[in-house]
Amino acid sequence: MTRERKKIARVSVGVLDEFLGVPIQVLDDGFVRVIDYMGTDSSIVQAARISFGQGTKRVHQDRGLIRHLMRNRHTTPFEMCEIKLHVRVPMDCWRQWIRHRTASVNEYSTRYSVAIDAAQKTAPTEWRFQATGARQGSDGIVPIELGKNLSSKEEALHKYSRDVYIERLNCGVAREQARKDLPLSTYTEAYWKIDLHNLLHFLSLRMDHHAQNEIRAYAEAIGNNIVAHWCPITWEAFLDYRLHAKVLSRIEWNVIDAIVQGDNQFAVRLAEDGGLISYGTHGLKKNREREEFEEKLRRFGIRPPWVTAGNNATSE
């Protein structure tokens, strides 16, 4: 007697199905859109439960199990979900994007085809100053009159570089060579397929407030408009335990424990022994790890003890 073979239906998300192939605009002429996807929150739960056996189904609700997996960094169940996106992105932004080597990628080729006739434009109100406290990053907006001048020159540069490119093509120059002077603001397109675990890692870095504004715009579009609908329970856990969470190192835990015990002098000594604090002629030497820790302390309403101990908090 043969066992009955039941057909398993493909899991789907109705909300996501409604905007398959529909572009979500990013920047002035970019977009992201879902081409296809595999799996949902239920696929993550199914993968986890098959590892532990059917018994756990009576103990854990889906939300609790997914949060447990995220909280304890059990990553393989999240790899059961995959998504394929079609993206249109400026080349300078794409350079950062492609550094995430955990995806399958096929990019528009300007060796085979004429380069896309679009370059990302910067509005007069969007030019940013270089951050003074970091080698990379920006901080503050340039004055509007200067911004207008920069945007005007940007427009002229885009037009000139495109005209030169087309002239080369019309002269019969090979596309692979004619493209070499196109600006990095030129848009490119790609299909980008990635599993959910690695996508969340991408989003944790590129949605961070330290990320460049342009790639952060893409990450927020993917996270808030796609993943939040695709796997809402996982997205909630990601926001709670990854994106909006703060990790404490062993040294930081020990310093906080000393502060809680009321021993600020010991807390300072622990920070010194851990390399967070060193002194120069003008006070504390600059230390990025300490500055990040100070930000965490302030979130808890704790004043850094090296300040209360009478030390100059101004970094050299």
PDB file of C-alpha atoms in Angstrom:
ATOM      1  CA  MET A   1       0.000   0.000   0.000  1.00  0.00           C
ATOM      2  CA  THR A   2       1.571   3.271  -1.090  1.00  0.00           C
ATOM      3  CA  ARG A   3       1.733   6.239   1.243  1.00  0.00           C
ATOM      4  CA  GLU A   4      -0.298   9.248   0.143  1.00  0.00           C
ATOM      5  CA  ARG A   5       1.896  11.989  -1.233  1.00  0.00           C
ATOM      6  CA  LYS A   6       0.649  15.440  -0.315  1.00  0.00           C
ATOM      7  CA  LYS A   7       1.565  18.400  -2.425  1.00  0.00           C
ATOM      8  CA  ILE A   8       3.222  21.233  -0.503  1.00  0.00           C
ATOM      9  CA  ALA A   9       2.133  24.662  -1.635  1.00  0.00           C
ATOM     10  CA  ARG A  10       4.682  27.418  -2.186  1.00  0.00           C
ATOM     11  CA  VAL A  11       4.639  29.837   0.718  1.00  0.00           C
ATOM     12  CA  SER A  12       3.902  33.406  -0.283  1.00  0.00           C
ATOM     13  CA  VAL A  13       3.253  36.854   1.136  1.00  0.00           C
ATOM     14  CA  GLY A  14       0.233  38.587  -0.365  1.00  0.00           C
ATOM     15  CA  VAL A  15       1.469  42.110   0.339  1.00  0.00           C
ATOM     16  CA  LEU A  16       4.797  41.372  -1.332  1.00  0.00           C
ATOM     17  CA  ASP A  17       3.133  39.688  -4.305  1.00  0.00           C
ATOM     18  CA  GLU A  18       1.137  42.854  -4.954  1.00  0.00           C
ATOM     19  CA  PHE A  19       4.224  44.930  -5.751  1.00  0.00           C
ATOM     20  CA  LEU A  20       6.458  42.334  -7.409  1.00  0.00           C
ATOM     21  CA  GLY A  21       8.263  44.160 -10.191  1.00  0.00           C
ATOM     22  CA  VAL A  22       7.030  47.575  -9.051  1.00  0.00           C
ATOM     23  CA  PRO A  23       9.972  49.998  -8.623  1.00  0.00           C
ATOM     24  CA  ILE A  24      10.424  51.823  -5.336  1.00  0.00           C
ATOM     25  CA  GLN A  25      12.090  55.145  -6.133  1.00  0.00           C
ATOM     26  CA  VAL A  26      15.385  55.963  -4.419  1.00  0.00           C
ATOM     27  CA  LEU A  27      17.370  59.192  -4.870  1.00  0.00           C
ATOM     28  CA  ASP A  28      16.472  61.163  -8.002  1.00  0.00           C
ATOM     29  CA  ASP A  29      16.510  58.403 -10.628  1.00  0.00           C
ATOM     30  CA  GLY A  30      17.276  55.166  -8.795  1.00  0.00           C
ATOM     31  CA  PHE A  31      15.026  52.335  -7.659  1.00  0.00           C
ATOM     32  CA  VAL A  32      14.791  48.913  -6.060  1.00  0.00           C
ATOM     33  CA  ARG A  33      12.172  46.320  -6.912  1.00  0.00           C
ATOM     34  CA  VAL A  34      11.473  42.728  -5.997  1.00  0.00           C
ATOM     35  CA  ILE A  35      11.811  40.278  -8.857  1.00  0.00           C
ATOM     36  CA  ASP A  36      11.288  37.070  -6.888  1.00  0.00           C
ATOM     37  CA  TYR A  37      11.529  35.669  -3.379  1.00  0.00           C
ATOM     38  CA  MET A  38      11.576  32.332  -1.581  1.00  0.00           C
ATOM     39  CA  GLY A  39      10.408  31.649   1.964  1.00  0.00           C
ATOM     40  CA  THR A  40       8.772  33.677   4.725  1.00  0.00           C
ATOM     41  CA  ASP A  41       8.869  33.822   8.513  1.00  0.00           C
ATOM     42  CA  SER A  42       7.243  30.386   8.515  1.00  0.00           C
ATOM     43  CA  SER A  43      10.182  28.973   6.531  1.00  0.00           C
ATOM     44  CA  ILE A  44      12.580  30.135   9.244  1.00  0.00           C
ATOM     45  CA  VAL A  45      10.460  28.509  11.938  1.00  0.00           C
ATOM     46  CA  GLN A  46      10.156  25.308   9.909  1.00  0.00           C
ATOM     47  CA  ALA A  47      13.930  25.115   9.422  1.00  0.00           C
ATOM     48  CA  ALA A  48      14.600  25.645  13.124  1.00  0.00           C
ATOM     49  CA  ARG A  49      12.031  23.087  14.244  1.00  0.00           C
ATOM     50  CA  ILE A  50      13.267  20.369  11.938  1.00  0.00           C
ATOM     51  CA  SER A  51      16.662  20.797  13.620  1.00  0.00           C
ATOM     52  CA  PHE A  52      15.260  20.303  17.123  1.00  0.00           C
ATOM     53  CA  GLY A  53      12.445  17.880  16.323  1.00  0.00           C
ATOM     54  CA  GLN A  54       8.711  18.319  16.307  1.00  0.00           C
ATOM     55  CA  GLY A  55       8.482  18.564  20.102  1.00  0.00           C
ATOM     56  CA  THR A  56       9.538  22.196  20.205  1.00  0.00           C
ATOM     57  CA  LYS A  57       6.456  23.226  18.251  1.00  0.00           C
ATOM     58  CA  ARG A  58       4.402  22.919  21.429  1.00  0.00           C
ATOM     59  CA  VAL A  59       6.826  25.076  23.413  1.00  0.00           C
ATOM     60  CA  HIS A  60       7.677  28.005  21.181  1.00  0.00           C
ATOM     61  CA  GLN A  61       5.345  30.276  19.315  1.00  0.00           C
ATOM     62  CA  ASP A  62       6.672  31.464  15.970  1.00  0.00           C
ATOM     63  CA  ARG A  63       7.513  34.948  17.193  1.00  0.00           C
ATOM     64  CA  GLY A  64       9.262  33.685  20.299  1.00  0.00           C
ATOM     65  CA  LEU A  65      11.320  31.188  18.312  1.00  0.00           C
ATOM     66  CA  ILE A  66      12.414  33.737  15.707  1.00  0.00           C
ATOM     67  CA  ARG A  67      13.368  36.208  18.410  1.00  0.00           C
ATOM     68  CA  HIS A  68      15.329  33.457  20.161  1.00  0.00           C
ATOM     69  CA  LEU A  69      17.193  32.685  16.941  1.00  0.00           C
ATOM     70  CA  MET A  70      17.998  36.354  16.321  1.00  0.00           C
ATOM     71  CA  ARG A  71      18.959  37.031  19.922  1.00  0.00           C
ATOM     72  CA  ASN A  72      21.326  34.068  20.103  1.00  0.00           C
ATOM     73  CA  ARG A  73      22.732  34.447  16.573  1.00  0.00           C
ATOM     74  CA  HIS A  74      21.472  31.149  15.175  1.00  0.00           C
ATOM     75  CA  THR A  75      21.856  32.208  11.579  1.00  0.00           C
ATOM     76  CA  THR A  76      21.232  29.200   9.330  1.00  0.00           C
ATOM     77  CA  PRO A  77      17.402  29.219   9.617  1.00  0.00           C
ATOM     78  CA  PHE A  78      17.402  32.745   8.156  1.00  0.00           C
ATOM     79  CA  GLU A  79      19.344  31.447   5.152  1.00  0.00           C
ATOM     80  CA  MET A  80      16.226  29.488   4.156  1.00  0.00           C
ATOM     81  CA  CYS A  81      14.766  32.737   2.789  1.00  0.00           C
ATOM     82  CA  GLU A  82      16.124  34.364  -0.370  1.00  0.00           C
ATOM     83  CA  ILE A  83      15.172  37.409  -2.403  1.00  0.00           C
ATOM     84  CA  LYS A  84      16.128  38.737  -5.830  1.00  0.00           C
ATOM     85  CA  LEU A  85      16.118  42.485  -6.363  1.00  0.00           C
ATOM     86  CA  HIS A  86      16.535  44.647  -9.435  1.00  0.00           C
ATOM     87  CA  VAL A  87      18.385  47.818  -8.438  1.00  0.00           C
ATOM     88  CA  ARG A  88      19.298  51.035 -10.219  1.00  0.00           C
ATOM     89  CA  VAL A  89      22.064  52.792  -8.338  1.00  0.00           C
ATOM     90  CA  PRO A  90      24.875  55.341  -8.920  1.00  0.00           C
ATOM     91  CA  MET A  91      28.241  53.716  -9.555  1.00  0.00           C
ATOM     92  CA  ASP A  92      29.947  55.306  -6.547  1.00  0.00           C
ATOM     93  CA  CYS A  93      27.190  53.946  -4.316  1.00  0.00           C
ATOM     94  CA  TRP A  94      27.389  50.572  -6.077  1.00  0.00           C
ATOM     95  CA  ARG A  95      31.103  50.358  -5.202  1.00  0.00           C
ATOM     96  CA  GLN A  96      30.154  50.217  -1.520  1.00  0.00           C
ATOM     97  CA  TRP A  97      27.236  47.890  -2.199  1.00  0.00           C
ATOM     98  CA  ILE A  98      29.274  45.302  -4.112  1.00  0.00           C
ATOM     99  CA  ARG A  99      31.716  44.971  -1.209  1.00  0.00           C
ATOM    100  CA  HIS A 100      29.076  42.723   0.367  1.00  0.00           C
ATOM    101  CA  ARG A 101      30.275  39.563  -1.351  1.00  0.00           C
ATOM    102  CA  THR A 102      27.555  37.240  -0.045  1.00  0.00           C
ATOM    103  CA  ALA A 103      25.134  37.765  -2.939  1.00  0.00           C
ATOM    104  CA  SER A 104      24.800  36.579  -6.516  1.00  0.00           C
ATOM    105  CA  VAL A 105      25.112  39.544  -8.881  1.00  0.00           C
ATOM    106  CA  ASN A 106      24.621  40.292 -12.551  1.00  0.00           C
ATOM    107  CA  GLU A 107      25.308  43.911 -13.465  1.00  0.00           C
ATOM    108  CA  TYR A 108      24.471  45.941 -16.559  1.00  0.00           C
ATOM    109  CA  SER A 109      27.569  45.884 -18.771  1.00  0.00           C
ATOM    110  CA  THR A 110      28.786  49.018 -20.530  1.00  0.00           C
ATOM    111  CA  ARG A 111      31.070  46.814 -22.612  1.00  0.00           C
ATOM    112  CA  TYR A 112      28.037  45.299 -24.334  1.00  0.00           C
ATOM    113  CA  SER A 113      25.557  48.163 -24.089  1.00  0.00           C
ATOM    114  CA  VAL A 114      25.549  51.940 -24.126  1.00  0.00           C
ATOM    115  CA  ALA A 115      25.814  53.383 -20.614  1.00  0.00           C
ATOM    116  CA  ILE A 116      22.543  54.395 -18.974  1.00  0.00           C
ATOM    117  CA  ASP A 117      21.794  58.014 -19.799  1.00  0.00           C
ATOM    118  CA  ALA A 118      21.308  59.172 -16.221  1.00  0.00           C
ATOM    119  CA  ALA A 119      23.555  60.454 -13.459  1.00  0.00           C
ATOM    120  CA  GLN A 120      22.652  61.153  -9.864  1.00  0.00           C
ATOM    121  CA  LYS A 121      22.128  64.877  -9.349  1.00  0.00           C
ATOM    122  CA  THR A 122      22.715  66.734  -6.114  1.00  0.00           C
ATOM    123  CA  ALA A 123      20.217  69.403  -5.125  1.00  0.00           C
ATOM    124  CA  PRO A 124      21.633  72.729  -3.875  1.00  0.00           C
ATOM    125  CA  THR A 125      20.412  71.852  -0.370  1.00  0.00           C
ATOM    126  CA  GLU A 126      22.111  68.433  -0.348  1.00  0.00           C
ATOM    127  CA  TRP A 127      25.845  69.258  -0.545  1.00  0.00           C
ATOM    128  CA  ARG A 128      27.520  68.127   2.688  1.00  0.00           C
ATOM    129  CA  PHE A 129      30.690  69.216   4.469  1.00  0.00           C
ATOM    130  CA  GLN A 130      33.431  66.714   5.251  1.00  0.00           C
ATOM    131  CA  ALA A 131      33.138  65.555   8.856  1.00  0.00           C
ATOM    132  CA  THR A 132      35.954  66.940  10.988  1.00  0.00           C
ATOM    133  CA  GLY A 133      35.984  64.020  13.419  1.00  0.00           C
ATOM    134  CA  ALA A 134      36.274  61.222  10.876  1.00  0.00           C
ATOM    135  CA  ARG A 135      38.259  60.471   7.755  1.00  0.00           C
ATOM    136  CA  GLN A 136      35.110  59.247   6.097  1.00  0.00           C
ATOM    137  CA  GLY A 137      31.665  60.685   6.454  1.00  0.00           C
ATOM    138  CA  SER A 138      29.978  64.051   6.270  1.00  0.00           C
ATOM    139  CA  ASP A 139      28.527  66.535   8.703  1.00  0.00           C
ATOM    140  CA  GLY A 140      26.400  69.586   7.995  1.00  0.00           C
ATOM    141  CA  ILE A 141      25.086  71.223   4.830  1.00  0.00           C
ATOM    142  CA  VAL A 142      26.969  73.847   2.804  1.00  0.00           C
ATOM    143  CA  PRO A 143      25.353  77.311   2.433  1.00  0.00           C
ATOM    144  CA  ILE A 144      22.572  77.446  -0.166  1.00  0.00           C
ATOM    145  CA  GLU A 145      24.344  79.891  -2.505  1.00  0.00           C
ATOM    146  CA  LEU A 146      27.421  77.681  -2.615  1.00  0.00           C
ATOM    147  CA  GLY A 147      25.148  74.681  -3.128  1.00  0.00           C
ATOM    148  CA  LYS A 148      23.495  76.346  -6.127  1.00  0.00           C
ATOM    149  CA  ASN A 149      26.900  76.996  -7.695  1.00  0.00           C
ATOM    150  CA  LEU A 150      28.049  73.403  -7.112  1.00  0.00           C
ATOM    151  CA  SER A 151      24.828  71.964  -8.548  1.00  0.00           C
ATOM    152  CA  SER A 152      25.090  74.168 -11.620  1.00  0.00           C
ATOM    153  CA  LYS A 153      28.661  73.029 -12.279  1.00  0.00           C
ATOM    154  CA  GLU A 154      27.655  69.420 -11.637  1.00  0.00           C
ATOM    155  CA  GLU A 155      24.956  69.666 -14.311  1.00  0.00           C
ATOM    156  CA  ALA A 156      27.463  71.111 -16.817  1.00  0.00           C
ATOM    157  CA  LEU A 157      29.995  68.379 -15.997  1.00  0.00           C
ATOM    158  CA  HIS A 158      27.421  65.618 -16.465  1.00  0.00           C
ATOM    159  CA  LYS A 159      26.364  67.018 -19.838  1.00  0.00           C
ATOM    160  CA  TYR A 160      29.949  67.484 -21.060  1.00  0.00           C
ATOM    161  CA  SER A 161      31.077  64.003 -20.043  1.00  0.00           C
ATOM    162  CA  ARG A 162      28.001  62.446 -21.697  1.00  0.00           C
ATOM    163  CA  ASP A 163      28.557  64.439 -24.895  1.00  0.00           C
ATOM    164  CA  VAL A 164      32.202  63.291 -25.044  1.00  0.00           C
ATOM    165  CA  TYR A 165      31.114  59.684 -24.454  1.00  0.00           C
ATOM    166  CA  ILE A 166      28.529  59.788 -27.263  1.00  0.00           C
ATOM    167  CA  GLU A 167      31.029  61.471 -29.580  1.00  0.00           C
ATOM    168  CA  ARG A 168      33.475  58.616 -29.024  1.00  0.00           C
ATOM    169  CA  LEU A 169      30.785  56.049 -29.772  1.00  0.00           C
ATOM    170  CA  ASN A 170      29.801  57.910 -32.962  1.00  0.00           C
ATOM    171  CA  CYS A 171      33.454  57.850 -34.021  1.00  0.00           C
ATOM    172  CA  GLY A 172      33.471  54.081 -33.691  1.00  0.00           C
ATOM    173  CA  VAL A 173      35.480  53.899 -30.454  1.00  0.00           C
ATOM    174  CA  ALA A 174      34.879  50.627 -28.583  1.00  0.00           C
ATOM    175  CA  ARG A 175      32.276  50.895 -25.841  1.00  0.00           C
ATOM    176  CA  GLU A 176      34.695  49.412 -23.297  1.00  0.00           C
ATOM    177  CA  GLN A 177      37.071  52.340 -23.888  1.00  0.00           C
ATOM    178  CA  ALA A 178      34.598  55.128 -24.615  1.00  0.00           C
ATOM    179  CA  ARG A 179      33.108  54.748 -21.127  1.00  0.00           C
ATOM    180  CA  LYS A 180      36.289  55.413 -19.166  1.00  0.00           C
ATOM    181  CA  ASP A 181      35.616  59.106 -18.413  1.00  0.00           C
ATOM    182  CA  LEU A 182      31.990  58.772 -17.375  1.00  0.00           C
ATOM    183  CA  PRO A 183      31.434  60.143 -13.845  1.00  0.00           C
ATOM    184  CA  LEU A 184      30.900  57.824 -10.879  1.00  0.00           C
ATOM    185  CA  SER A 185      27.455  59.376 -10.495  1.00  0.00           C
ATOM    186  CA  THR A 186      26.334  57.494 -13.643  1.00  0.00           C
ATOM    187  CA  TYR A 187      23.581  55.019 -12.819  1.00  0.00           C
ATOM    188  CA  THR A 188      24.090  51.300 -13.277  1.00  0.00           C
ATOM    189  CA  GLU A 189      21.627  48.441 -12.853  1.00  0.00           C
ATOM    190  CA  ALA A 190      21.976  44.944 -11.447  1.00  0.00           C
ATOM    191  CA  TYR A 191      20.101  41.870 -10.307  1.00  0.00           C
ATOM    192  CA  TRP A 192      21.070  41.143  -6.706  1.00  0.00           C
ATOM    193  CA  LYS A 193      20.060  37.828  -5.101  1.00  0.00           C
ATOM    194  CA  ILE A 194      20.808  37.234  -1.432  1.00  0.00           C
ATOM    195  CA  ASP A 195      19.602  35.157   1.501  1.00  0.00           C
ATOM    196  CA  LEU A 196      17.901  36.838   4.441  1.00  0.00           C
ATOM    197  CA  HIS A 197      20.738  36.305   6.914  1.00  0.00           C
ATOM    198  CA  ASN A 198      23.258  38.110   4.723  1.00  0.00           C
ATOM    199  CA  LEU A 199      20.698  40.738   3.709  1.00  0.00           C
ATOM    200  CA  LEU A 200      20.170  41.616   7.360  1.00  0.00           C
ATOM    201  CA  HIS A 201      23.931  41.980   7.791  1.00  0.00           C
ATOM    202  CA  PHE A 202      23.972  44.356   4.815  1.00  0.00           C
ATOM    203  CA  LEU A 203      21.117  46.360   6.304  1.00  0.00           C
ATOM    204  CA  SER A 204      22.680  46.505   9.769  1.00  0.00           C
ATOM    205  CA  LEU A 205      25.709  48.255   8.247  1.00  0.00           C
ATOM    206  CA  ARG A 206      24.035  50.377   5.596  1.00  0.00           C
ATOM    207  CA  MET A 207      21.061  51.563   7.675  1.00  0.00           C
ATOM    208  CA  ASP A 208      23.403  52.694  10.429  1.00  0.00           C
ATOM    209  CA  HIS A 209      23.568  56.472  10.893  1.00  0.00           C
ATOM    210  CA  HIS A 210      27.309  56.363  10.072  1.00  0.00           C
ATOM    211  CA  ALA A 211      26.622  54.997   6.564  1.00  0.00           C
ATOM    212  CA  GLN A 212      26.762  57.307   3.548  1.00  0.00           C
ATOM    213  CA  ASN A 213      23.397  59.002   2.975  1.00  0.00           C
ATOM    214  CA  GLU A 214      22.984  57.680  -0.562  1.00  0.00           C
ATOM    215  CA  ILE A 215      23.450  53.979   0.189  1.00  0.00           C
ATOM    216  CA  ARG A 216      21.467  54.401   3.404  1.00  0.00           C
ATOM    217  CA  ALA A 217      18.532  55.557   1.276  1.00  0.00           C
ATOM    218  CA  TYR A 218      18.663  52.253  -0.616  1.00  0.00           C
ATOM    219  CA  ALA A 219      19.038  50.200   2.556  1.00  0.00           C
ATOM    220  CA  GLU A 220      16.054  51.926   4.170  1.00  0.00           C
ATOM    221  CA  ALA A 221      13.949  51.345   1.065  1.00  0.00           C
ATOM    222  CA  ILE A 222      14.839  47.642   1.094  1.00  0.00           C
ATOM    223  CA  GLY A 223      14.350  47.250   4.832  1.00  0.00           C
ATOM    224  CA  ASN A 224      11.278  49.370   5.506  1.00  0.00           C
ATOM    225  CA  ASN A 225       9.427  48.734   2.240  1.00  0.00           C
ATOM    226  CA  ILE A 226      10.384  45.152   1.401  1.00  0.00           C
ATOM    227  CA  VAL A 227      11.772  43.071   4.291  1.00  0.00           C
ATOM    228  CA  ALA A 228       9.256  44.548   6.753  1.00  0.00           C
ATOM    229  CA  HIS A 229       6.433  43.112   4.587  1.00  0.00           C
ATOM    230  CA  TRP A 230       8.230  39.948   3.516  1.00  0.00           C
ATOM    231  CA  CYS A 231       9.246  38.670   6.978  1.00  0.00           C
ATOM    232  CA  PRO A 232       7.618  41.003   9.536  1.00  0.00           C
ATOM    233  CA  ILE A 233       8.417  38.920  12.632  1.00  0.00           C
ATOM    234  CA  THR A 234      12.072  38.650  11.624  1.00  0.00           C
ATOM    235  CA  TRP A 235      12.152  42.367  10.832  1.00  0.00           C
ATOM    236  CA  GLU A 236      10.846  43.216  14.296  1.00  0.00           C
ATOM    237  CA  ALA A 237      13.496  40.983  15.897  1.00  0.00           C
ATOM    238  CA  PHE A 238      16.193  42.525  13.691  1.00  0.00           C
ATOM    239  CA  LEU A 239      15.238  46.039  14.782  1.00  0.00           C
ATOM    240  CA  ASP A 240      15.206  45.007  18.444  1.00  0.00           C
ATOM    241  CA  TYR A 241      18.350  42.890  18.598  1.00  0.00           C
ATOM    242  CA  ARG A 242      20.528  44.226  15.795  1.00  0.00           C
ATOM    243  CA  LEU A 243      19.798  47.652  14.357  1.00  0.00           C
ATOM    244  CA  HIS A 244      18.682  49.424  17.539  1.00  0.00           C
ATOM    245  CA  ALA A 245      20.647  47.316  20.011  1.00  0.00           C
ATOM    246  CA  LYS A 246      23.891  48.222  21.795  1.00  0.00           C
ATOM    247  CA  VAL A 247      26.593  45.619  22.384  1.00  0.00           C
ATOM    248  CA  LEU A 248      28.799  45.868  25.464  1.00  0.00           C
ATOM    249  CA  SER A 249      32.340  44.503  25.476  1.00  0.00           C
ATOM    250  CA  ARG A 250      33.856  42.682  28.452  1.00  0.00           C
ATOM    251  CA  ILE A 251      35.732  45.847  29.454  1.00  0.00           C
ATOM    252  CA  GLU A 252      32.562  47.931  29.189  1.00  0.00           C
ATOM    253  CA  TRP A 253      30.610  45.441  31.315  1.00  0.00           C
ATOM    254  CA  ASN A 254      33.306  45.575  34.004  1.00  0.00           C
ATOM    255  CA  VAL A 255      33.402  49.383  33.977  1.00  0.00           C
ATOM    256  CA  ILE A 256      29.605  49.616  34.286  1.00  0.00           C
ATOM    257  CA  ASP A 257      29.632  47.049  37.097  1.00  0.00           C
ATOM    258  CA  ALA A 258      32.173  49.165  38.997  1.00  0.00           C
ATOM    259  CA  ILE A 259      30.038  52.287  38.464  1.00  0.00           C
ATOM    260  CA  VAL A 260      26.935  50.479  39.729  1.00  0.00           C
ATOM    261  CA  GLN A 261      28.924  49.400  42.807  1.00  0.00           C
ATOM    262  CA  GLY A 262      29.768  53.075  43.396  1.00  0.00           C
ATOM    263  CA  ASP A 263      33.515  52.691  42.802  1.00  0.00           C
ATOM    264  CA  ASN A 264      34.259  55.294  40.127  1.00  0.00           C
ATOM    265  CA  GLN A 265      37.999  55.202  40.769  1.00  0.00           C
ATOM    266  CA  PHE A 266      38.088  51.469  40.053  1.00  0.00           C
ATOM    267  CA  ALA A 267      35.945  52.063  36.959  1.00  0.00           C
ATOM    268  CA  VAL A 268      38.494  54.594  35.685  1.00  0.00           C
ATOM    269  CA  ARG A 269      41.357  52.195  36.398  1.00  0.00           C
ATOM    270  CA  LEU A 270      39.578  49.420  34.496  1.00  0.00           C
ATOM    271  CA  ALA A 271      39.110  51.769  31.545  1.00  0.00           C
ATOM    272  CA  GLU A 272      42.795  52.700  31.669  1.00  0.00           C
ATOM    273  CA  ASP A 273      43.909  49.061  31.867  1.00  0.00           C
ATOM    274  CA  GLY A 274      41.592  48.237  28.968  1.00  0.00           C
ATOM    275  CA  GLY A 275      43.147  50.890  26.755  1.00  0.00           C
ATOM    276  CA  LEU A 276      40.099  53.141  26.691  1.00  0.00           C
ATOM    277  CA  ILE A 277      41.855  55.964  28.506  1.00  0.00           C
ATOM    278  CA  SER A 278      45.278  57.483  27.995  1.00  0.00           C
ATOM    279  CA  TYR A 279      46.463  61.007  28.684  1.00  0.00           C
ATOM    280  CA  GLY A 280      48.339  63.672  26.793  1.00  0.00           C
ATOM    281  CA  THR A 281      49.435  67.206  27.578  1.00  0.00           C
ATOM    282  CA  HIS A 282      45.926  68.564  26.989  1.00  0.00           C
ATOM    283  CA  GLY A 283      43.890  65.873  28.688  1.00  0.00           C
ATOM    284  CA  LEU A 284      42.442  62.643  27.343  1.00  0.00           C
ATOM    285  CA  LYS A 285      43.858  61.400  24.076  1.00  0.00           C
ATOM    286  CA  LYS A 286      41.364  60.739  21.316  1.00  0.00           C
ATOM    287  CA  ASN A 287      40.036  57.181  21.414  1.00  0.00           C
ATOM    288  CA  ARG A 288      37.157  56.105  19.187  1.00  0.00           C
ATOM    289  CA  GLU A 289      36.326  53.051  21.275  1.00  0.00           C
ATOM    290  CA  ARG A 290      36.035  55.199  24.417  1.00  0.00           C
ATOM    291  CA  GLU A 291      33.900  57.781  22.611  1.00  0.00           C
ATOM    292  CA  GLU A 292      31.512  55.057  21.463  1.00  0.00           C
ATOM    293  CA  PHE A 293      31.356  53.718  25.013  1.00  0.00           C
ATOM    294  CA  GLU A 294      30.639  57.211  26.353  1.00  0.00           C
ATOM    295  CA  GLU A 295      27.689  57.420  23.976  1.00  0.00           C
ATOM    296  CA  LYS A 296      26.336  54.149  25.395  1.00  0.00           C
ATOM    297  CA  LEU A 297      26.767  55.424  28.952  1.00  0.00           C
ATOM    298  CA  ARG A 298      24.843  58.582  28.157  1.00  0.00           C
ATOM    299  CA  ARG A 299      21.998  56.489  26.754  1.00  0.00           C
ATOM    300  CA  PHE A 300      21.792  54.902  30.222  1.00  0.00           C
ATOM    301  CA  GLY A 301      21.932  58.330  31.867  1.00  0.00           C
ATOM    302  CA  ILE A 302      25.432  57.631  33.255  1.00  0.00           C
ATOM    303  CA  ARG A 303      28.085  60.318  33.252  1.00  0.00           C
ATOM    304  CA  PRO A 304      31.507  58.862  32.301  1.00  0.00           C
ATOM    305  CA  PRO A 305      33.469  58.472  35.565  1.00  0.00           C
ATOM    306  CA  TRP A 306      36.693  59.874  34.078  1.00  0.00           C
ATOM    307  CA  VAL A 307      34.808  63.149  33.908  1.00  0.00           C
ATOM    308  CA  THR A 308      33.465  63.007  37.453  1.00  0.00           C
ATOM    309  CA  ALA A 309      36.931  62.013  38.704  1.00  0.00           C
ATOM    310  CA  GLY A 310      38.193  65.433  37.635  1.00  0.00           C
ATOM    311  CA  ASN A 311      39.803  64.488  34.350  1.00  0.00           C
ATOM    312  CA  ASN A 312      39.597  66.794  31.370  1.00  0.00           C
ATOM    313  CA  ALA A 313      37.075  65.189  28.990  1.00  0.00           C
ATOM    314  CA  THR A 314      38.330  67.082  25.975  1.00  0.00           C
ATOM    315  CA  SER A 315      40.206  64.767  23.608  1.00  0.00           C
ATOM    316  CA  GLU A 316      43.393  65.888  21.960  1.00  0.00           C
TER     317      GLU A 316
END
